Amino acid sequence: MILQVSFTYIVVFHVSATGDNLHQMVDSFGQWRQEQDTTVVSNVCTADYSFGEHFRQMDVNELFVSYLGSGSFLGLFTPGAFLCMAVSSAWILHVLHVLGEVLDELRGVWYVTFRSCAIMEICMTEEHFTLQKIPHHRSVWFACASVLQMVIAVALLVSGLTWLSGTNDIVELLLNGVALSYIMEIDELAFHVLAPTKLKTIFRMTQPLLAKWPMSVPVRSLIMSLPFLSI
C-alpha cells in the first residue's frame, strides 16, 4: 500500500502534468513556418538530415507525422488518436475492475460483520477455511483501507487519463499505459513476493466471501458501466 501511495503521488503531482503543450507547439510551428522560406520548410518536412539547422522543428514535424499517420488529421482514424482512445479505454476498464473488486470485498465483509462478535470466527475443515463472523472494529479498519484503495484508483484514473491524452508519441503511449497498470498491481505483487508462505497458504485456503449482488437487476454492472460511459 505504501508503494502504491508513493507511485500515485508521483503520477498525480509530477507526471500527469508533464509533456509538451500541443496547442503551443502547433502555434509555434506555424509561426516558424511563416517566417522561413520554402526551401527550409521543404528540408524540414522531408526530414533531410543533411540540413544543418532547425532540428527542433524537424523533430516536431516527425512527431506529428507519426501520430497522424497520413500527415493530416482524420479524427479517430489517425493512428495516434485511435491508439490513445484504445489505451485510455483499457485503462478505464482496468481501474473499474479494481473498484469492482473493492466493492465486492466490502459487500462480502458486510454480510459477515456482527457487532456482538468479539473475535473472528473461522470454520476449519480439511480442505479450506470459512470466515463466518467478523468483529465490527475489524470491519471498520477494512472499510478504511478499502476507501483508501478506491481513492488511489480514482486519482490514478483521472491523472492517468490526463497523462495519456497529453502523450503525443505512439510508443510512449503504449509504455505509459503499461506503467499505469503496473502501479495498480504493485500491492498484489508486493504481497506475493514478501508475504510469508504460511500466510499465503492461509489466504489460498480461505473461501471467498459472497458479495450477494441481486440477480434480478444487474446492479454491479450498472454501477461499473456508468463511470465508463460518463468518461
mmCIF file with all atom_site columns, C-alpha atoms in Angstrom, residues 26-231:
data_model
loop_
_atom_site.group_PDB
_atom_site.id
_atom_site.type_symbol
_atom_site.label_atom_id
_atom_site.label_alt_id
_atom_site.label_comp_id
_atom_site.label_asym_id
_atom_site.label_entity_id
_atom_site.label_seq_id
_atom_site.pdbx_PDB_ins_code
_atom_site.Cartn_x
_atom_site.Cartn_y
_atom_site.Cartn_z
_atom_site.occupancy
_atom_site.B_iso_or_equiv
_atom_site.pdbx_formal_charge
_atom_site.auth_seq_id
_atom_site.auth_comp_id
_atom_site.auth_asym_id
_atom_site.auth_atom_id
_atom_site.pdbx_PDB_model_num
ATOM 1   C CA . VAL A 1 26  ? 1.332   23.828  -33.216 1.00 0.00 ? 26  VAL A CA 1
ATOM 2   C CA . ASP A 1 27  ? 1.167   27.618  -32.934 1.00 0.00 ? 27  ASP A CA 1
ATOM 3   C CA . SER A 1 28  ? 4.944   27.920  -32.618 1.00 0.00 ? 28  SER A CA 1
ATOM 4   C CA . PHE A 1 29  ? 5.498   25.586  -35.559 1.00 0.00 ? 29  PHE A CA 1
ATOM 5   C CA . GLY A 1 30  ? 3.044   27.583  -37.682 1.00 0.00 ? 30  GLY A CA 1
ATOM 6   C CA . GLN A 1 31  ? 4.764   30.838  -36.776 1.00 0.00 ? 31  GLN A CA 1
ATOM 7   C CA . TRP A 1 32  ? 8.160   29.360  -37.639 1.00 0.00 ? 32  TRP A CA 1
ATOM 8   C CA . ARG A 1 33  ? 6.837   28.118  -40.981 1.00 0.00 ? 33  ARG A CA 1
ATOM 9   C CA . GLN A 1 34  ? 5.588   31.564  -41.940 1.00 0.00 ? 34  GLN A CA 1
ATOM 10  C CA . GLU A 1 35  ? 8.957   33.120  -41.149 1.00 0.00 ? 35  GLU A CA 1
ATOM 11  C CA . GLN A 1 36  ? 11.033  30.669  -43.229 1.00 0.00 ? 36  GLN A CA 1
ATOM 12  C CA . ASP A 1 37  ? 11.385  30.306  -46.965 1.00 0.00 ? 37  ASP A CA 1
ATOM 13  C CA . THR A 1 38  ? 10.051  27.321  -48.875 1.00 0.00 ? 38  THR A CA 1
ATOM 14  C CA . THR A 1 39  ? 13.456  25.629  -49.124 1.00 0.00 ? 39  THR A CA 1
ATOM 15  C CA . VAL A 1 40  ? 13.914  25.480  -45.363 1.00 0.00 ? 40  VAL A CA 1
ATOM 16  C CA . VAL A 1 41  ? 10.346  24.282  -44.842 1.00 0.00 ? 41  VAL A CA 1
ATOM 17  C CA . SER A 1 42  ? 10.779  21.610  -47.506 1.00 0.00 ? 42  SER A CA 1
ATOM 18  C CA . ASN A 1 43  ? 14.017  20.346  -45.959 1.00 0.00 ? 43  ASN A CA 1
ATOM 19  C CA . VAL A 1 44  ? 12.405  20.125  -42.543 1.00 0.00 ? 44  VAL A CA 1
ATOM 20  C CA . CYS A 1 45  ? 9.176   18.482  -43.719 1.00 0.00 ? 45  CYS A CA 1
ATOM 21  C CA . THR A 1 46  ? 11.021  15.907  -45.820 1.00 0.00 ? 46  THR A CA 1
ATOM 22  C CA . ALA A 1 47  ? 13.352  15.096  -42.900 1.00 0.00 ? 47  ALA A CA 1
ATOM 23  C CA . ASP A 1 48  ? 16.503  15.993  -44.797 1.00 0.00 ? 48  ASP A CA 1
ATOM 24  C CA . TYR A 1 49  ? 19.175  15.054  -42.254 1.00 0.00 ? 49  TYR A CA 1
ATOM 25  C CA . SER A 1 50  ? 21.853  16.783  -44.286 1.00 0.00 ? 50  SER A CA 1
ATOM 26  C CA . PHE A 1 51  ? 20.178  20.029  -43.298 1.00 0.00 ? 51  PHE A CA 1
ATOM 27  C CA . GLY A 1 52  ? 22.297  21.611  -40.579 1.00 0.00 ? 52  GLY A CA 1
ATOM 28  C CA . GLU A 1 53  ? 19.688  23.707  -38.733 1.00 0.00 ? 53  GLU A CA 1
ATOM 29  C CA . HIS A 1 54  ? 16.156  23.676  -37.324 1.00 0.00 ? 54  HIS A CA 1
ATOM 30  C CA . PHE A 1 55  ? 16.424  20.242  -35.726 1.00 0.00 ? 55  PHE A CA 1
ATOM 31  C CA . ARG A 1 56  ? 13.713  21.089  -33.221 1.00 0.00 ? 56  ARG A CA 1
ATOM 32  C CA . GLN A 1 57  ? 11.218  21.821  -35.973 1.00 0.00 ? 57  GLN A CA 1
ATOM 33  C CA . MET A 1 58  ? 12.224  18.624  -37.746 1.00 0.00 ? 58  MET A CA 1
ATOM 34  C CA . ASP A 1 59  ? 11.554  16.606  -34.590 1.00 0.00 ? 59  ASP A CA 1
ATOM 35  C CA . VAL A 1 60  ? 8.155   18.254  -34.173 1.00 0.00 ? 60  VAL A CA 1
ATOM 36  C CA . ASN A 1 61  ? 7.241   17.504  -37.776 1.00 0.00 ? 61  ASN A CA 1
ATOM 37  C CA . GLU A 1 62  ? 8.255   13.844  -37.448 1.00 0.00 ? 62  GLU A CA 1
ATOM 38  C CA . LEU A 1 63  ? 6.296   13.616  -34.218 1.00 0.00 ? 63  LEU A CA 1
ATOM 39  C CA . PHE A 1 64  ? 3.087   14.869  -35.785 1.00 0.00 ? 64  PHE A CA 1
ATOM 40  C CA . VAL A 1 65  ? 3.508   12.802  -38.940 1.00 0.00 ? 65  VAL A CA 1
ATOM 41  C CA . SER A 1 66  ? 3.968   9.613   -36.909 1.00 0.00 ? 66  SER A CA 1
ATOM 42  C CA . TYR A 1 67  ? 0.988   10.498  -34.688 1.00 0.00 ? 67  TYR A CA 1
ATOM 43  C CA . LEU A 1 68  ? -1.303  11.430  -37.577 1.00 0.00 ? 68  LEU A CA 1
ATOM 44  C CA . GLY A 1 69  ? -0.118  8.676   -39.909 1.00 0.00 ? 69  GLY A CA 1
ATOM 45  C CA . SER A 1 70  ? -1.009  10.260  -43.235 1.00 0.00 ? 70  SER A CA 1
ATOM 46  C CA . GLY A 1 71  ? 0.102   13.697  -42.122 1.00 0.00 ? 71  GLY A CA 1
ATOM 47  C CA . SER A 1 72  ? -3.444  15.051  -41.939 1.00 0.00 ? 72  SER A CA 1
ATOM 48  C CA . PHE A 1 73  ? -5.914  14.863  -39.086 1.00 0.00 ? 73  PHE A CA 1
ATOM 49  C CA . LEU A 1 74  ? -8.653  12.287  -39.729 1.00 0.00 ? 74  LEU A CA 1
ATOM 50  C CA . GLY A 1 75  ? -10.236 12.219  -36.299 1.00 0.00 ? 75  GLY A CA 1
ATOM 51  C CA . LEU A 1 76  ? -10.226 8.851   -34.570 1.00 0.00 ? 76  LEU A CA 1
ATOM 52  C CA . PHE A 1 77  ? -8.945  7.199   -37.757 1.00 0.00 ? 77  PHE A CA 1
ATOM 53  C CA . THR A 1 78  ? -5.485  8.623   -37.187 1.00 0.00 ? 78  THR A CA 1
ATOM 54  C CA . PRO A 1 79  ? -3.111  6.105   -35.544 1.00 0.00 ? 79  PRO A CA 1
ATOM 55  C CA . GLY A 1 80  ? -2.305  8.295   -32.553 1.00 0.00 ? 80  GLY A CA 1
ATOM 56  C CA . ALA A 1 81  ? -5.886  9.264   -31.741 1.00 0.00 ? 81  ALA A CA 1
ATOM 57  C CA . PHE A 1 82  ? -7.165  5.712   -32.176 1.00 0.00 ? 82  PHE A CA 1
ATOM 58  C CA . LEU A 1 83  ? -4.398  4.260   -30.013 1.00 0.00 ? 83  LEU A CA 1
ATOM 59  C CA . CYS A 1 84  ? -4.968  6.927   -27.363 1.00 0.00 ? 84  CYS A CA 1
ATOM 60  C CA . MET A 1 85  ? -8.662  6.048   -27.248 1.00 0.00 ? 85  MET A CA 1
ATOM 61  C CA . ALA A 1 86  ? -7.897  2.317   -27.072 1.00 0.00 ? 86  ALA A CA 1
ATOM 62  C CA . VAL A 1 87  ? -5.285  2.650   -24.325 1.00 0.00 ? 87  VAL A CA 1
ATOM 63  C CA . SER A 1 88  ? -7.472  5.063   -22.353 1.00 0.00 ? 88  SER A CA 1
ATOM 64  C CA . SER A 1 89  ? -10.447 2.695   -22.617 1.00 0.00 ? 89  SER A CA 1
ATOM 65  C CA . ALA A 1 90  ? -8.314  -0.220  -21.442 1.00 0.00 ? 90  ALA A CA 1
ATOM 66  C CA . TRP A 1 91  ? -7.047  1.881   -18.540 1.00 0.00 ? 91  TRP A CA 1
ATOM 67  C CA . ILE A 1 92  ? -10.605 2.847   -17.541 1.00 0.00 ? 92  ILE A CA 1
ATOM 68  C CA . LEU A 1 93  ? -11.680 -0.801  -17.619 1.00 0.00 ? 93  LEU A CA 1
ATOM 69  C CA . HIS A 1 94  ? -8.655  -1.785  -15.542 1.00 0.00 ? 94  HIS A CA 1
ATOM 70  C CA . VAL A 1 95  ? -9.462  0.784   -12.852 1.00 0.00 ? 95  VAL A CA 1
ATOM 71  C CA . LEU A 1 96  ? -13.149 -0.148  -12.865 1.00 0.00 ? 96  LEU A CA 1
ATOM 72  C CA . HIS A 1 97  ? -12.144 -3.779  -12.425 1.00 0.00 ? 97  HIS A CA 1
ATOM 73  C CA . VAL A 1 98  ? -10.184 -2.833  -9.304  1.00 0.00 ? 98  VAL A CA 1
ATOM 74  C CA . LEU A 1 99  ? -13.067 -0.725  -7.993  1.00 0.00 ? 99  LEU A CA 1
ATOM 75  C CA . GLY A 1 100 ? -15.452 -3.606  -8.620  1.00 0.00 ? 100 GLY A CA 1
ATOM 76  C CA . GLU A 1 101 ? -13.259 -5.962  -6.614  1.00 0.00 ? 101 GLU A CA 1
ATOM 77  C CA . VAL A 1 102 ? -13.198 -3.483  -3.730  1.00 0.00 ? 102 VAL A CA 1
ATOM 78  C CA . LEU A 1 103 ? -16.994 -3.201  -3.807  1.00 0.00 ? 103 LEU A CA 1
ATOM 79  C CA . ASP A 1 104 ? -17.299 -6.993  -3.808  1.00 0.00 ? 104 ASP A CA 1
ATOM 80  C CA . GLU A 1 105 ? -14.982 -7.226  -0.817  1.00 0.00 ? 105 GLU A CA 1
ATOM 81  C CA . LEU A 1 106 ? -16.864 -4.543  1.106   1.00 0.00 ? 106 LEU A CA 1
ATOM 82  C CA . ARG A 1 107 ? -20.194 -6.180  0.404   1.00 0.00 ? 107 ARG A CA 1
ATOM 83  C CA . GLY A 1 108 ? -18.859 -9.597  1.374   1.00 0.00 ? 108 GLY A CA 1
ATOM 84  C CA . VAL A 1 109 ? -17.437 -8.310  4.659   1.00 0.00 ? 109 VAL A CA 1
ATOM 85  C CA . TRP A 1 110 ? -20.696 -6.500  5.386   1.00 0.00 ? 110 TRP A CA 1
ATOM 86  C CA . TYR A 1 111 ? -22.659 -9.757  5.452   1.00 0.00 ? 111 TYR A CA 1
ATOM 87  C CA . VAL A 1 112 ? -20.337 -11.436 7.965   1.00 0.00 ? 112 VAL A CA 1
ATOM 88  C CA . THR A 1 113 ? -19.919 -8.443  10.303  1.00 0.00 ? 113 THR A CA 1
ATOM 89  C CA . PHE A 1 114 ? -21.585 -8.750  13.709  1.00 0.00 ? 114 PHE A CA 1
ATOM 90  C CA . ARG A 1 115 ? -21.464 -6.180  16.496  1.00 0.00 ? 115 ARG A CA 1
ATOM 91  C CA . SER A 1 116 ? -21.884 -8.885  19.117  1.00 0.00 ? 116 SER A CA 1
ATOM 92  C CA . CYS A 1 117 ? -18.816 -10.723 17.826  1.00 0.00 ? 117 CYS A CA 1
ATOM 93  C CA . ALA A 1 118 ? -15.621 -10.069 19.799  1.00 0.00 ? 118 ALA A CA 1
ATOM 94  C CA . ILE A 1 119 ? -13.181 -12.123 17.715  1.00 0.00 ? 119 ILE A CA 1
ATOM 95  C CA . MET A 1 120 ? -13.212 -13.560 14.232  1.00 0.00 ? 120 MET A CA 1
ATOM 96  C CA . GLU A 1 121 ? -14.904 -16.924 13.908  1.00 0.00 ? 121 GLU A CA 1
ATOM 97  C CA . ILE A 1 122 ? -13.414 -19.256 11.325  1.00 0.00 ? 122 ILE A CA 1
ATOM 98  C CA . CYS A 1 123 ? -14.734 -22.680 10.403  1.00 0.00 ? 123 CYS A CA 1
ATOM 99  C CA . MET A 1 124 ? -11.897 -25.076 9.601   1.00 0.00 ? 124 MET A CA 1
ATOM 100 C CA . THR A 1 125 ? -12.136 -28.219 7.509   1.00 0.00 ? 125 THR A CA 1
ATOM 101 C CA . GLU A 1 126 ? -9.532  -30.446 5.932   1.00 0.00 ? 126 GLU A CA 1
ATOM 102 C CA . GLU A 1 127 ? -9.776  -28.606 2.622   1.00 0.00 ? 127 GLU A CA 1
ATOM 103 C CA . HIS A 1 128 ? -10.400 -24.946 3.395   1.00 0.00 ? 128 HIS A CA 1
ATOM 104 C CA . PHE A 1 129 ? -11.231 -22.222 5.911   1.00 0.00 ? 129 PHE A CA 1
ATOM 105 C CA . THR A 1 130 ? -14.515 -20.344 6.000   1.00 0.00 ? 130 THR A CA 1
ATOM 106 C CA . LEU A 1 131 ? -14.796 -16.916 7.585   1.00 0.00 ? 131 LEU A CA 1
ATOM 107 C CA . GLN A 1 132 ? -18.133 -16.858 9.394   1.00 0.00 ? 132 GLN A CA 1
ATOM 108 C CA . LYS A 1 133 ? -18.089 -13.782 11.638  1.00 0.00 ? 133 LYS A CA 1
ATOM 109 C CA . ILE A 1 134 ? -16.003 -10.603 11.790  1.00 0.00 ? 134 ILE A CA 1
ATOM 110 C CA . PRO A 1 135 ? -15.977 -8.108  14.684  1.00 0.00 ? 135 PRO A CA 1
ATOM 111 C CA . HIS A 1 136 ? -17.260 -4.638  13.958  1.00 0.00 ? 136 HIS A CA 1
ATOM 112 C CA . HIS A 1 137 ? -13.960 -2.880  14.675  1.00 0.00 ? 137 HIS A CA 1
ATOM 113 C CA . ARG A 1 138 ? -12.098 -5.086  12.195  1.00 0.00 ? 138 ARG A CA 1
ATOM 114 C CA . SER A 1 139 ? -14.678 -4.321  9.542   1.00 0.00 ? 139 SER A CA 1
ATOM 115 C CA . VAL A 1 140 ? -14.164 -0.612  10.169  1.00 0.00 ? 140 VAL A CA 1
ATOM 116 C CA . TRP A 1 141 ? -10.423 -0.969  9.603   1.00 0.00 ? 141 TRP A CA 1
ATOM 117 C CA . PHE A 1 142 ? -11.084 -2.956  6.451   1.00 0.00 ? 142 PHE A CA 1
ATOM 118 C CA . ALA A 1 143 ? -13.510 -0.306  5.208   1.00 0.00 ? 143 ALA A CA 1
ATOM 119 C CA . CYS A 1 144 ? -10.917 2.431   5.798   1.00 0.00 ? 144 CYS A CA 1
ATOM 120 C CA . ALA A 1 145 ? -8.317  0.500   3.820   1.00 0.00 ? 145 ALA A CA 1
ATOM 121 C CA . SER A 1 146 ? -10.855 -0.098  1.047   1.00 0.00 ? 146 SER A CA 1
ATOM 122 C CA . VAL A 1 147 ? -11.749 3.591   0.876   1.00 0.00 ? 147 VAL A CA 1
ATOM 123 C CA . LEU A 1 148 ? -8.055  4.441   0.608   1.00 0.00 ? 148 LEU A CA 1
ATOM 124 C CA . GLN A 1 149 ? -7.697  1.940   -2.214  1.00 0.00 ? 149 GLN A CA 1
ATOM 125 C CA . MET A 1 150 ? -10.673 3.472   -4.018  1.00 0.00 ? 150 MET A CA 1
ATOM 126 C CA . VAL A 1 151 ? -9.226  6.969   -3.618  1.00 0.00 ? 151 VAL A CA 1
ATOM 127 C CA . ILE A 1 152 ? -5.943  5.756   -5.098  1.00 0.00 ? 152 ILE A CA 1
ATOM 128 C CA . ALA A 1 153 ? -7.778  4.133   -8.007  1.00 0.00 ? 153 ALA A CA 1
ATOM 129 C CA . VAL A 1 154 ? -9.820  7.255   -8.786  1.00 0.00 ? 154 VAL A CA 1
ATOM 130 C CA . ALA A 1 155 ? -6.759  9.511   -8.506  1.00 0.00 ? 155 ALA A CA 1
ATOM 131 C CA . LEU A 1 156 ? -4.808  7.254   -10.849 1.00 0.00 ? 156 LEU A CA 1
ATOM 132 C CA . LEU A 1 157 ? -7.784  7.112   -13.214 1.00 0.00 ? 157 LEU A CA 1
ATOM 133 C CA . VAL A 1 158 ? -8.033  10.884  -13.595 1.00 0.00 ? 158 VAL A CA 1
ATOM 134 C CA . SER A 1 159 ? -4.306  11.611  -13.662 1.00 0.00 ? 159 SER A CA 1
ATOM 135 C CA . GLY A 1 160 ? -3.671  8.605   -15.900 1.00 0.00 ? 160 GLY A CA 1
ATOM 136 C CA . LEU A 1 161 ? -6.182  9.804   -18.481 1.00 0.00 ? 161 LEU A CA 1
ATOM 137 C CA . THR A 1 162 ? -4.616  13.261  -18.355 1.00 0.00 ? 162 THR A CA 1
ATOM 138 C CA . TRP A 1 163 ? -1.189  11.733  -18.865 1.00 0.00 ? 163 TRP A CA 1
ATOM 139 C CA . LEU A 1 164 ? -2.306  9.511   -21.739 1.00 0.00 ? 164 LEU A CA 1
ATOM 140 C CA . SER A 1 165 ? -4.206  12.271  -23.523 1.00 0.00 ? 165 SER A CA 1
ATOM 141 C CA . GLY A 1 166 ? -1.140  14.516  -23.331 1.00 0.00 ? 166 GLY A CA 1
ATOM 142 C CA . THR A 1 167 ? 1.223   11.886  -24.745 1.00 0.00 ? 167 THR A CA 1
ATOM 143 C CA . ASN A 1 168 ? 1.986   12.652  -28.384 1.00 0.00 ? 168 ASN A CA 1
ATOM 144 C CA . ASP A 1 169 ? 4.307   9.732   -29.118 1.00 0.00 ? 169 ASP A CA 1
ATOM 145 C CA . ILE A 1 170 ? 2.767   6.384   -30.060 1.00 0.00 ? 170 ILE A CA 1
ATOM 146 C CA . VAL A 1 171 ? 5.454   4.256   -28.419 1.00 0.00 ? 171 VAL A CA 1
ATOM 147 C CA . GLU A 1 172 ? 5.346   6.295   -25.216 1.00 0.00 ? 172 GLU A CA 1
ATOM 148 C CA . LEU A 1 173 ? 1.563   5.996   -25.237 1.00 0.00 ? 173 LEU A CA 1
ATOM 149 C CA . LEU A 1 174 ? 1.787   2.217   -25.032 1.00 0.00 ? 174 LEU A CA 1
ATOM 150 C CA . LEU A 1 175 ? 4.530   2.326   -22.410 1.00 0.00 ? 175 LEU A CA 1
ATOM 151 C CA . ASN A 1 176 ? 2.594   4.790   -20.267 1.00 0.00 ? 176 ASN A CA 1
ATOM 152 C CA . GLY A 1 177 ? -0.462  2.540   -20.340 1.00 0.00 ? 177 GLY A CA 1
ATOM 153 C CA . VAL A 1 178 ? 1.625   -0.426  -19.219 1.00 0.00 ? 178 VAL A CA 1
ATOM 154 C CA . ALA A 1 179 ? 3.234   1.671   -16.470 1.00 0.00 ? 179 ALA A CA 1
ATOM 155 C CA . LEU A 1 180 ? -0.153  2.722   -15.108 1.00 0.00 ? 180 LEU A CA 1
ATOM 156 C CA . SER A 1 181 ? -1.422  -0.857  -14.970 1.00 0.00 ? 181 SER A CA 1
ATOM 157 C CA . TYR A 1 182 ? 1.794   -1.843  -13.196 1.00 0.00 ? 182 TYR A CA 1
ATOM 158 C CA . ILE A 1 183 ? 1.132   0.746   -10.479 1.00 0.00 ? 183 ILE A CA 1
ATOM 159 C CA . MET A 1 184 ? -2.349  -0.657  -9.892  1.00 0.00 ? 184 MET A CA 1
ATOM 160 C CA . GLU A 1 185 ? -0.964  -4.154  -9.363  1.00 0.00 ? 185 GLU A CA 1
ATOM 161 C CA . ILE A 1 186 ? 2.091   -3.305  -7.284  1.00 0.00 ? 186 ILE A CA 1
ATOM 162 C CA . ASP A 1 187 ? 0.350   -4.052  -3.960  1.00 0.00 ? 187 ASP A CA 1
ATOM 163 C CA . GLU A 1 188 ? -0.535  -7.586  -5.057  1.00 0.00 ? 188 GLU A CA 1
ATOM 164 C CA . LEU A 1 189 ? 2.981   -8.061  -6.401  1.00 0.00 ? 189 LEU A CA 1
ATOM 165 C CA . ALA A 1 190 ? 4.459   -6.991  -3.064  1.00 0.00 ? 190 ALA A CA 1
ATOM 166 C CA . PHE A 1 191 ? 2.174   -9.422  -1.220  1.00 0.00 ? 191 PHE A CA 1
ATOM 167 C CA . HIS A 1 192 ? 3.099   -12.380 -3.429  1.00 0.00 ? 192 HIS A CA 1
ATOM 168 C CA . VAL A 1 193 ? 6.814   -11.648 -3.083  1.00 0.00 ? 193 VAL A CA 1
ATOM 169 C CA . LEU A 1 194 ? 7.138   -10.506 0.547   1.00 0.00 ? 194 LEU A CA 1
ATOM 170 C CA . ALA A 1 195 ? 4.349   -12.302 2.418   1.00 0.00 ? 195 ALA A CA 1
ATOM 171 C CA . PRO A 1 196 ? 5.355   -15.457 4.346   1.00 0.00 ? 196 PRO A CA 1
ATOM 172 C CA . THR A 1 197 ? 4.456   -18.775 2.783   1.00 0.00 ? 197 THR A CA 1
ATOM 173 C CA . LYS A 1 198 ? 2.256   -19.692 5.743   1.00 0.00 ? 198 LYS A CA 1
ATOM 174 C CA . LEU A 1 199 ? 0.192   -16.534 5.355   1.00 0.00 ? 199 LEU A CA 1
ATOM 175 C CA . LYS A 1 200 ? -0.193  -17.034 1.607   1.00 0.00 ? 200 LYS A CA 1
ATOM 176 C CA . THR A 1 201 ? -1.287  -20.627 2.218   1.00 0.00 ? 201 THR A CA 1
ATOM 177 C CA . ILE A 1 202 ? -3.959  -19.469 4.656   1.00 0.00 ? 202 ILE A CA 1
ATOM 178 C CA . PHE A 1 203 ? -5.236  -16.917 2.151   1.00 0.00 ? 203 PHE A CA 1
ATOM 179 C CA . ARG A 1 204 ? -5.279  -19.508 -0.602  1.00 0.00 ? 204 ARG A CA 1
ATOM 180 C CA . MET A 1 205 ? -7.243  -21.988 1.518   1.00 0.00 ? 205 MET A CA 1
ATOM 181 C CA . THR A 1 206 ? -9.769  -19.413 2.738   1.00 0.00 ? 206 THR A CA 1
ATOM 182 C CA . GLN A 1 207 ? -13.091 -19.496 0.946   1.00 0.00 ? 207 GLN A CA 1
ATOM 183 C CA . PRO A 1 208 ? -14.014 -16.204 -0.764  1.00 0.00 ? 208 PRO A CA 1
ATOM 184 C CA . LEU A 1 209 ? -16.764 -14.142 0.811   1.00 0.00 ? 209 LEU A CA 1
ATOM 185 C CA . LEU A 1 210 ? -20.050 -13.927 -1.051  1.00 0.00 ? 210 LEU A CA 1
ATOM 186 C CA . ALA A 1 211 ? -20.932 -10.440 -2.278  1.00 0.00 ? 211 ALA A CA 1
ATOM 187 C CA . LYS A 1 212 ? -24.597 -11.426 -2.800  1.00 0.00 ? 212 LYS A CA 1
ATOM 188 C CA . TRP A 1 213 ? -25.445 -8.928  -5.518  1.00 0.00 ? 213 TRP A CA 1
ATOM 189 C CA . PRO A 1 214 ? -29.083 -9.011  -6.695  1.00 0.00 ? 214 PRO A CA 1
ATOM 190 C CA . MET A 1 215 ? -29.613 -11.389 -9.603  1.00 0.00 ? 215 MET A CA 1
ATOM 191 C CA . SER A 1 216 ? -32.838 -9.838  -10.903 1.00 0.00 ? 216 SER A CA 1
ATOM 192 C CA . VAL A 1 217 ? -31.241 -6.440  -11.568 1.00 0.00 ? 217 VAL A CA 1
ATOM 193 C CA . PRO A 1 218 ? -27.589 -6.158  -12.696 1.00 0.00 ? 218 PRO A CA 1
ATOM 194 C CA . VAL A 1 219 ? -26.729 -3.601  -10.028 1.00 0.00 ? 219 VAL A CA 1
ATOM 195 C CA . ARG A 1 220 ? -23.000 -4.200  -10.098 1.00 0.00 ? 220 ARG A CA 1
ATOM 196 C CA . SER A 1 221 ? -22.791 -3.973  -13.891 1.00 0.00 ? 221 SER A CA 1
ATOM 197 C CA . LEU A 1 222 ? -24.765 -0.741  -13.876 1.00 0.00 ? 222 LEU A CA 1
ATOM 198 C CA . ILE A 1 223 ? -22.511 0.766   -11.219 1.00 0.00 ? 223 ILE A CA 1
ATOM 199 C CA . MET A 1 224 ? -19.435 -0.138  -13.258 1.00 0.00 ? 224 MET A CA 1
ATOM 200 C CA . SER A 1 225 ? -20.923 0.962   -16.596 1.00 0.00 ? 225 SER A CA 1
ATOM 201 C CA . LEU A 1 226 ? -21.983 4.459   -15.570 1.00 0.00 ? 226 LEU A CA 1
ATOM 202 C CA . PRO A 1 227 ? -18.451 5.788   -14.876 1.00 0.00 ? 227 PRO A CA 1
ATOM 203 C CA . PHE A 1 228 ? -17.155 4.226   -18.100 1.00 0.00 ? 228 PHE A CA 1
ATOM 204 C CA . LEU A 1 229 ? -19.911 5.790   -20.211 1.00 0.00 ? 229 LEU A CA 1
ATOM 205 C CA . SER A 1 230 ? -19.626 9.166   -18.492 1.00 0.00 ? 230 SER A CA 1
ATOM 206 C CA . ILE A 1 231 ? -15.861 9.327   -19.052 1.00 0.00 ? 231 ILE A CA 1
#
